[in-house]
Amino acid sequence: MKIHEYQAKEIFAASGIPVPPGRVATEVQDAVAIAEEIDRPVMVKAQVHVGGRGKAGGVKYAENIESAKIWAQRILGMDIKGLTVKKILVTEAVDITSETYLGIILDRVTKMPVIMISAAGGIDIEEVAAKTPEKIHKLAVDPRVGLRPYQARALAYNVFRDIKLVRQVTDIIVKLYDIFWKIDASLVEINPLITTPINQVIAIDAKINIDDNGLFRQKEIEAMRDLDAENSSEVDAREAGLSFIKLDGNIGCIVNGAGLAMATMDLVKHYGGDPANFLDIGGSSNPDKVLTAMRIILGDPNVKAILINIFGGITRCDDVATGIVSAFKELHPEVPVVTRLTGTNEAAGRRILKEVKLPSAPTLDAVVQKAISMAGLEEE
Ligand code: GDP
Ligand code: MN
C-alpha cells in the first residue's frame, strides 16, 4: 500500500525528521489560505502515487500568494500518468545547496532491510542504479541486531564531510530505519534530502510503501489509504478477495493459485505474448469470484483475449465453469475467451461450459498459444 507524500511527512515529523511546514488542500481557496499562513514562498505539490511528479509538471515554486493560487488552480485536476490530482501539498519552499538520496528497501536477496545513500540525489535513482551503481552506498541491516548509530554515521560519511551535517544525517538515518521497521514498510525514501545555506538537513520529499501483509497490525497506516488515488480495478479486486495486479499487456489471465498464475504469465511471455494482469482467484471455488475477475479484466481496454487456467484441487472446475457461464450472461464479453480446466470435477465443468461454447485446450502450452493467437499477437 502506498501513502501520499504529505502523510509520509506527518510520520517523519512525528519521529523528529525535519520537514518544511505545510498542509494538504483539495480546494484552491484552502491552498491560498495555507500559503498565506506560511507567509513565505511555497511549493505547490501534486499528491499522486507516481514518481517523477516534478518532471510531469506537478511540483511548482510559488514566489507569492498570487502565484500559489495560479499553480493550485493548474495542478488540481491535472492528469499525471493517468491519475487525476485531487490533493495538493502547499509547503514552505527551502533554499537548496545539495540534494542527497536516502532510502531503505526490503531486499529479498539478503533478506534484510538495505539502507542506500547517494550524493546523486533529486533525480531518478533507478537510472543512477543502472548506469553508475558505484554512486550508491549500501548497508544491509541485520534485523536481529537493528541499526547501530556507528553504522548510520559511517553511511553518512560516504556523502558528507562536515561533522555538523554528518550528525544531522546520522540522526535522520536512525529515525528513518526506526520508522521503516515499526510500520512494516517495504520502502521508505527521501529524495531529495537537502542541505540549506545555513547547514540544515531537511527532507523535502517523502515516500512510504507499506507491506500489505503487515496491514492487519497497522490500523493507523491502513486508515491513510486513499482509494481515490489507487487504480480502481485493484481496489475492486481487493474488496472481492482476489489478488490482482494490473500490467500493461493485452492477455487477461484468470488463474487459481499464485504459483500457477506466475507460471501462466511466464508461459505467455515465453510464447511472445504479454499478460494484462496477474490474477489469483484463490483456493476456494466461488463462482462470484470468477464473475468479478471477468468484470475487472473486461474493464481494461487493452485486453484482447482472456485466458482462464484452472487446476482443480480444492477449487472445483464445475464451480469455476458456473462462474464463467454467469459472467458470459451478465457481461457479454466481446473479446475471445479460452479456457483450460483440469482436475477436480473437470468433466462436469466441461459440460457446464458447453452452454457458452468456449474454445478450450487440454494443456497449459496449448491454451497459452491459443490465447496469444486469438489476441492477434502470434510470433512470426
Ligand atoms: P518528485 O518529482 O515527485 O520527486 O518531487 P520532489 O518533491 O522530489 O521535487 C522535485 C524537485 O523539485 C526536487 O528534486 C528539487 O530540485 C525541487 N524542489 C522541490 N521542493 C523544493 C523547494 O522547496 N525548494 C527548491 N529550491 N526546490 C525544490
Ligand atoms: Mn522526489
Coordinates of C-alpha atoms and ligand atoms in Angstrom, one line a residue:
M1 CA 0.0 0.0 0.0
K2 CA 1.2 3.5 -0.8
I3 CA 0.6 6.7 1.1
H4 CA 0.9 10.2 0.0
E5 CA 3.9 12.5 0.5
Y6 CA 2.0 14.7 3.0
Q7 CA 1.1 11.6 5.0
A8 CA 4.7 10.3 5.0
K9 CA 5.9 13.7 6.1
E10 CA 3.5 13.6 9.0
I11 CA 5.1 10.4 10.0
F12 CA 8.5 11.9 9.6
A13 CA 7.7 14.9 11.6
A14 CA 6.2 12.8 14.4
S15 CA 9.6 11.0 14.6
G16 CA 11.6 14.1 14.5
I17 CA 12.9 14.0 10.9
P18 CA 12.9 17.7 9.8
V19 CA 10.4 18.6 7.1
P20 CA 9.3 22.0 5.8
P21 CA 6.0 23.2 7.3
G22 CA 2.9 22.7 5.1
R23 CA -0.5 21.2 4.8
V24 CA -2.7 19.4 2.2
A25 CA -5.5 21.1 0.3
T26 CA -8.3 19.9 -2.0
E27 CA -9.6 23.3 -3.0
V28 CA -7.8 26.4 -4.4
Q29 CA -9.0 28.6 -1.6
D30 CA -7.6 26.3 1.1
A31 CA -4.3 26.2 -0.8
V32 CA -4.2 30.0 -0.8
A33 CA -5.0 30.1 3.0
I34 CA -2.1 27.8 3.7
A35 CA 0.2 29.9 1.6
E36 CA -0.9 33.0 3.5
E37 CA -0.3 31.2 6.8
I38 CA 3.2 30.2 5.7
D39 CA 3.8 33.8 4.5
R40 CA 6.9 32.9 2.5
P41 CA 7.5 31.4 -1.0
V42 CA 5.9 28.0 -1.2
M43 CA 6.0 24.8 -3.3
V44 CA 2.7 23.5 -4.6
K45 CA 2.9 19.7 -5.0
A46 CA 0.6 17.2 -6.6
Q47 CA -0.3 14.3 -4.3
V48 CA -0.5 11.3 -6.6
H49 CA 1.1 7.8 -6.3
V50 CA 3.6 8.1 -9.1
G51 CA 7.3 9.0 -9.3
G52 CA 8.6 12.0 -11.2
R53 CA 5.9 14.4 -10.4
G54 CA 8.3 17.3 -10.8
K55 CA 9.2 16.4 -14.4
A56 CA 5.5 15.9 -15.2
G57 CA 4.7 19.5 -14.0
G58 CA 3.2 18.6 -10.7
V59 CA 5.7 20.4 -8.4
K60 CA 5.9 24.2 -8.7
Y61 CA 7.6 27.0 -6.9
A62 CA 5.4 30.0 -6.0
E63 CA 7.1 33.3 -5.1
N64 CA 3.9 34.9 -3.7
I65 CA 0.2 34.2 -2.9
E66 CA -0.9 35.1 -6.4
S67 CA 1.4 32.6 -8.0
A68 CA 0.5 29.9 -5.4
K69 CA -3.2 30.4 -6.4
I70 CA -2.4 30.0 -10.1
W71 CA -0.4 26.9 -9.5
A72 CA -3.1 25.4 -7.2
Q73 CA -5.6 26.0 -10.0
R74 CA -3.4 24.4 -12.6
I75 CA -2.3 21.4 -10.6
L76 CA -5.6 20.4 -9.0
G77 CA -7.4 18.3 -11.6
M78 CA -4.2 17.8 -13.7
D79 CA -3.6 14.3 -15.1
I80 CA -0.3 12.8 -14.1
K81 CA 0.4 9.5 -15.8
G82 CA -3.3 8.6 -15.8
L83 CA -4.1 9.7 -12.3
T84 CA -6.1 12.8 -11.6
V85 CA -4.7 15.2 -9.0
K86 CA -7.3 15.7 -6.2
K87 CA -4.9 16.9 -3.4
I88 CA -2.0 19.3 -3.3
L89 CA 0.5 19.8 -0.6
V90 CA 1.4 23.5 0.0
T91 CA 4.7 23.7 1.8
E92 CA 7.3 26.2 2.6
A93 CA 10.0 26.4 -0.2
V94 CA 13.5 26.0 1.0
D95 CA 16.9 27.1 -0.4
I96 CA 18.9 24.1 -1.5
T97 CA 22.7 23.7 -1.5
S98 CA 22.8 19.9 -2.1
E99 CA 20.4 17.0 -2.9
T100 CA 21.0 13.6 -1.5
Y101 CA 19.1 10.3 -2.0
L102 CA 18.3 8.3 1.2
G103 CA 16.2 5.2 1.1
I104 CA 15.5 1.9 2.8
I105 CA 14.1 -1.1 1.0
L106 CA 13.4 -4.7 2.0
D107 CA 15.9 -6.6 0.0
R108 CA 14.7 -10.1 -0.9
V109 CA 18.2 -11.3 -1.8
T110 CA 19.9 -10.5 1.5
K111 CA 16.5 -10.9 3.3
M112 CA 17.4 -7.7 5.2
P113 CA 16.4 -4.1 5.1
V114 CA 19.0 -2.3 3.0
I115 CA 19.8 1.4 3.5
M116 CA 21.0 3.3 0.5
I117 CA 22.5 6.8 0.3
S118 CA 23.8 8.6 -2.7
A119 CA 25.1 12.1 -3.5
A120 CA 23.3 11.8 -6.8
G121 CA 20.0 12.7 -5.2
G122 CA 17.0 14.5 -6.6
I123 CA 17.0 12.7 -9.9
D124 CA 15.8 9.3 -11.0
I125 CA 17.6 6.9 -8.6
E126 CA 16.7 3.9 -10.8
E127 CA 18.9 5.5 -13.5
V128 CA 21.8 6.1 -11.1
A129 CA 21.5 2.4 -10.0
A130 CA 21.5 1.2 -13.6
K131 CA 24.3 3.4 -15.0
T132 CA 26.5 4.3 -12.1
P133 CA 25.8 1.9 -9.3
E134 CA 29.1 2.8 -7.6
K135 CA 27.5 6.2 -6.7
I136 CA 25.1 4.4 -4.3
H137 CA 26.4 3.4 -0.9
K138 CA 24.5 0.5 0.7
L139 CA 24.2 -1.2 4.1
A140 CA 22.2 -4.3 4.8
V141 CA 20.9 -4.2 8.4
D142 CA 20.6 -7.4 10.3
P143 CA 17.1 -7.1 11.8
R144 CA 18.0 -9.2 14.8
V145 CA 20.5 -6.6 15.9
G146 CA 19.0 -3.5 14.4
L147 CA 20.8 -0.4 13.1
R148 CA 23.7 0.7 15.3
P149 CA 24.4 4.5 15.3
Y150 CA 28.0 4.0 14.2
Q151 CA 26.8 2.2 11.1
A152 CA 24.5 5.1 10.3
R153 CA 27.4 7.5 10.8
A154 CA 29.6 5.5 8.5
L155 CA 26.9 5.7 5.8
A156 CA 26.5 9.4 6.3
Y157 CA 30.3 9.9 5.9
N158 CA 30.1 8.4 2.4
V159 CA 28.3 11.6 1.3
F160 CA 29.1 14.3 3.9
R161 CA 32.3 15.6 5.4
D162 CA 31.2 18.4 7.7
I163 CA 30.6 17.0 11.1
K164 CA 27.5 19.2 11.7
L165 CA 25.9 17.7 8.6
V166 CA 27.1 14.2 9.4
R167 CA 25.4 14.4 12.8
Q168 CA 22.1 15.5 11.4
V169 CA 22.1 12.9 8.6
T170 CA 23.1 10.1 11.1
D171 CA 20.2 11.1 13.3
I172 CA 17.8 11.1 10.2
I173 CA 19.1 7.6 9.1
V174 CA 18.5 6.2 12.6
K175 CA 15.0 7.6 12.7
L176 CA 14.2 6.5 9.2
Y177 CA 15.2 3.0 10.0
D178 CA 13.1 3.1 13.1
I179 CA 10.0 4.2 11.0
F180 CA 10.7 1.5 8.4
W181 CA 10.8 -1.2 11.0
K182 CA 7.8 0.0 13.1
I183 CA 5.3 0.5 10.4
D184 CA 6.1 -2.7 8.3
A185 CA 7.3 -0.6 5.4
S186 CA 8.6 -2.2 2.2
L187 CA 10.2 1.1 1.2
V188 CA 10.9 4.5 2.8
E189 CA 12.6 7.1 0.7
I190 CA 13.7 10.7 1.0
N191 CA 14.6 12.0 -2.4
P192 CA 15.9 14.6 -2.0
L193 CA 17.3 15.0 1.5
I194 CA 18.6 18.5 1.1
T195 CA 21.1 20.8 2.8
T196 CA 20.4 24.6 3.2
P197 CA 22.8 27.5 3.1
I198 CA 22.8 27.6 6.9
N199 CA 23.7 23.9 7.0
Q200 CA 20.3 22.4 8.0
V201 CA 19.4 19.0 6.7
I202 CA 15.7 18.7 5.6
A203 CA 13.5 16.0 3.9
I204 CA 11.7 17.8 1.1
D205 CA 10.2 14.7 -0.5
A206 CA 8.9 11.6 1.3
K207 CA 7.7 8.3 0.0
I208 CA 6.5 5.3 2.1
N209 CA 5.2 2.0 0.8
I210 CA 3.7 -0.5 3.3
D211 CA 3.9 -4.3 3.0
D212 CA 0.2 -5.3 2.5
N213 CA 0.8 -8.4 4.6
G214 CA 1.6 -6.2 7.6
L215 CA -1.5 -4.1 7.3
F216 CA -3.6 -6.2 9.7
R217 CA -1.4 -4.8 12.6
Q218 CA -1.0 -1.3 11.1
K219 CA -4.5 0.1 11.5
E220 CA -3.4 3.7 11.7
I221 CA -1.5 3.4 8.5
E222 CA -4.3 1.5 6.8
A223 CA -6.6 4.3 7.7
M224 CA -4.4 6.6 5.5
R225 CA -5.4 4.6 2.4
D226 CA -6.7 7.0 -0.3
L227 CA -9.0 4.9 -2.6
D228 CA -9.2 7.9 -5.0
A229 CA -5.5 7.6 -5.7
E230 CA -5.4 3.9 -6.5
N231 CA -6.1 2.0 -9.6
S232 CA -9.8 1.3 -9.4
S233 CA -9.5 -2.2 -10.7
E234 CA -7.1 -3.1 -7.9
V235 CA -9.5 -1.6 -5.3
D236 CA -12.4 -3.7 -6.7
A237 CA -10.2 -6.8 -6.7
R238 CA -9.1 -6.3 -3.1
E239 CA -12.7 -5.9 -2.0
A240 CA -13.6 -9.2 -3.8
G241 CA -10.8 -11.0 -2.1
L242 CA -8.8 -11.5 -5.3
S243 CA -5.1 -10.9 -5.6
F244 CA -4.8 -8.8 -8.7
I245 CA -2.0 -6.7 -10.2
K246 CA -2.6 -4.7 -13.3
L247 CA 0.1 -4.9 -16.0
D248 CA 0.5 -3.4 -19.4
G249 CA -0.1 -6.3 -21.8
N250 CA -3.2 -7.5 -23.6
I251 CA -3.9 -11.0 -22.4
G252 CA -6.2 -11.1 -19.4
C253 CA -5.3 -14.0 -17.1
I254 CA -7.7 -15.7 -14.6
V255 CA -5.8 -18.4 -12.7
N256 CA -6.2 -20.2 -9.4
G257 CA -3.1 -20.2 -7.2
A258 CA -0.3 -17.6 -7.2
G259 CA 2.3 -20.1 -8.4
L260 CA 0.2 -21.2 -11.3
A261 CA -0.6 -17.6 -12.1
M262 CA 3.1 -16.8 -12.2
A263 CA 3.8 -19.9 -14.4
T264 CA 1.0 -19.0 -16.7
M265 CA 2.3 -15.4 -17.1
D266 CA 5.8 -16.8 -17.7
L267 CA 4.5 -19.0 -20.5
V268 CA 2.5 -16.2 -22.1
K269 CA 5.8 -14.2 -22.2
H270 CA 7.7 -17.3 -23.5
Y271 CA 5.3 -17.7 -26.5
G272 CA 5.6 -14.0 -27.3
G273 CA 2.6 -12.6 -25.6
D274 CA 2.1 -10.0 -22.9
P275 CA -0.1 -10.5 -19.8
A276 CA -2.6 -7.7 -18.9
N277 CA -2.6 -8.7 -15.3
F278 CA -1.7 -11.1 -12.5
L279 CA -4.8 -12.6 -11.0
D280 CA -5.2 -15.3 -8.5
I281 CA -8.8 -16.2 -7.7
G282 CA -7.6 -18.2 -4.7
G283 CA -8.1 -21.7 -3.5
S284 CA -11.8 -21.7 -2.8
S285 CA -14.2 -22.1 -5.7
N286 CA -16.7 -19.4 -5.5
P287 CA -18.4 -18.7 -8.9
D288 CA -18.8 -15.0 -7.8
K289 CA -15.1 -14.6 -7.8
V290 CA -14.9 -15.7 -11.4
L291 CA -17.6 -13.2 -12.3
T292 CA -15.8 -10.3 -10.5
A293 CA -12.5 -11.4 -12.1
M294 CA -14.1 -11.3 -15.6
R295 CA -15.7 -7.9 -14.9
I296 CA -12.4 -6.4 -13.7
I297 CA -10.4 -7.8 -16.7
L298 CA -13.0 -6.7 -19.2
G299 CA -12.8 -3.2 -17.8
D300 CA -9.3 -2.9 -19.2
P301 CA -9.5 -1.6 -22.8
N302 CA -6.1 -3.1 -23.6
V303 CA -7.4 -6.7 -23.1
K304 CA -7.7 -8.5 -26.5
A305 CA -8.2 -12.1 -25.2
I306 CA -8.8 -13.8 -21.8
L307 CA -7.1 -16.9 -20.7
I308 CA -8.7 -19.0 -17.9
N309 CA -6.3 -21.6 -16.5
I310 CA -7.7 -23.6 -13.6
F311 CA -6.0 -26.6 -12.0
G312 CA -8.8 -28.1 -9.9
G313 CA -7.8 -29.3 -6.4
I314 CA -9.8 -27.7 -3.7
T315 CA -11.0 -25.4 -6.4
R316 CA -13.7 -27.3 -8.3
C317 CA -13.9 -27.0 -12.1
D318 CA -17.7 -27.1 -12.1
D319 CA -17.9 -24.1 -9.8
V320 CA -15.5 -22.1 -11.9
A321 CA -17.4 -23.1 -15.1
T322 CA -20.6 -21.9 -13.4
G323 CA -18.9 -18.6 -12.7
I324 CA -17.7 -18.3 -16.3
V325 CA -21.2 -19.0 -17.7
S326 CA -22.8 -16.4 -15.4
A327 CA -20.1 -13.9 -16.4
F328 CA -21.0 -14.5 -20.1
K329 CA -24.7 -14.0 -19.4
E330 CA -24.1 -10.9 -17.4
L331 CA -21.2 -9.2 -19.2
H332 CA -21.4 -10.4 -22.8
P333 CA -17.6 -10.2 -23.4
E334 CA -16.6 -9.1 -26.9
V335 CA -13.1 -10.4 -26.6
P336 CA -12.3 -14.1 -27.1
V337 CA -12.0 -16.3 -24.0
V338 CA -10.1 -19.5 -24.0
T339 CA -10.2 -22.0 -21.1
R340 CA -8.2 -24.9 -19.7
L341 CA -10.0 -26.6 -16.8
T342 CA -8.3 -29.7 -15.4
G343 CA -8.6 -31.6 -12.1
T344 CA -11.5 -31.9 -9.7
N345 CA -14.9 -32.2 -11.4
E346 CA -13.3 -31.5 -14.8
A347 CA -15.9 -33.4 -16.8
A348 CA -18.8 -31.6 -15.0
G349 CA -17.1 -28.3 -15.7
R350 CA -16.7 -29.0 -19.4
R351 CA -20.5 -29.9 -19.6
I352 CA -21.4 -26.7 -18.0
L353 CA -19.2 -24.7 -20.3
K354 CA -20.9 -26.2 -23.4
E355 CA -23.6 -23.7 -22.8
V356 CA -21.3 -20.9 -23.9
K357 CA -19.3 -22.8 -26.5
L358 CA -15.9 -21.6 -25.4
P359 CA -12.7 -22.7 -27.1
S360 CA -10.6 -24.8 -24.8
A361 CA -7.3 -26.5 -24.8
P362 CA -6.0 -29.6 -23.0
T363 CA -2.6 -28.4 -21.9
L364 CA -1.1 -25.2 -20.5
D365 CA 1.2 -24.7 -23.5
A366 CA -1.7 -25.2 -25.9
V367 CA -4.1 -22.8 -24.1
V368 CA -1.4 -20.1 -23.9
Q369 CA -0.6 -20.4 -27.6
K370 CA -4.3 -20.2 -28.4
A371 CA -4.8 -17.1 -26.3
I372 CA -1.9 -15.4 -28.0
S373 CA -3.1 -16.3 -31.5
M374 CA -6.6 -15.1 -30.6
A375 CA -5.2 -11.8 -29.3
G376 CA -3.7 -11.4 -32.8
L377 CA -0.2 -11.4 -31.4
E378 CA 1.3 -14.7 -32.7
E379 CA 5.0 -14.5 -33.2
E380 CA 6.0 -14.6 -36.9
Ligands
GDP1 P1 9.3 14.4 -7.4 O1 9.5 15.0 -8.7 O2 7.9 13.7 -7.3 O3 10.4 13.5 -6.9 O4 9.1 15.6 -6.3 P2 10.2 16.3 -5.3 O5 9.4 16.8 -4.1 O6 11.3 15.4 -5.1 O7 10.6 17.6 -6.1 C1 11.3 17.5 -7.3 C2 12.4 18.6 -7.4 O8 11.9 19.9 -7.2 C3 13.5 18.4 -6.2 O9 14.5 17.5 -6.6 C4 14.0 19.8 -6.1 O10 15.0 20.0 -7.1 C5 12.8 20.7 -6.5 N1 12.2 21.2 -5.3 C6 11.2 20.6 -4.5 N2 11.0 21.3 -3.4 C7 11.8 22.4 -3.4 C8 12.0 23.5 -2.6 O11 11.4 23.7 -1.5 N3 12.9 24.4 -2.9 C9 13.6 24.3 -4.1 N4 14.6 25.2 -4.4 N5 13.5 23.2 -4.9 C10 12.6 22.3 -4.6
MN2 MN 11.4 13.3 -5.2

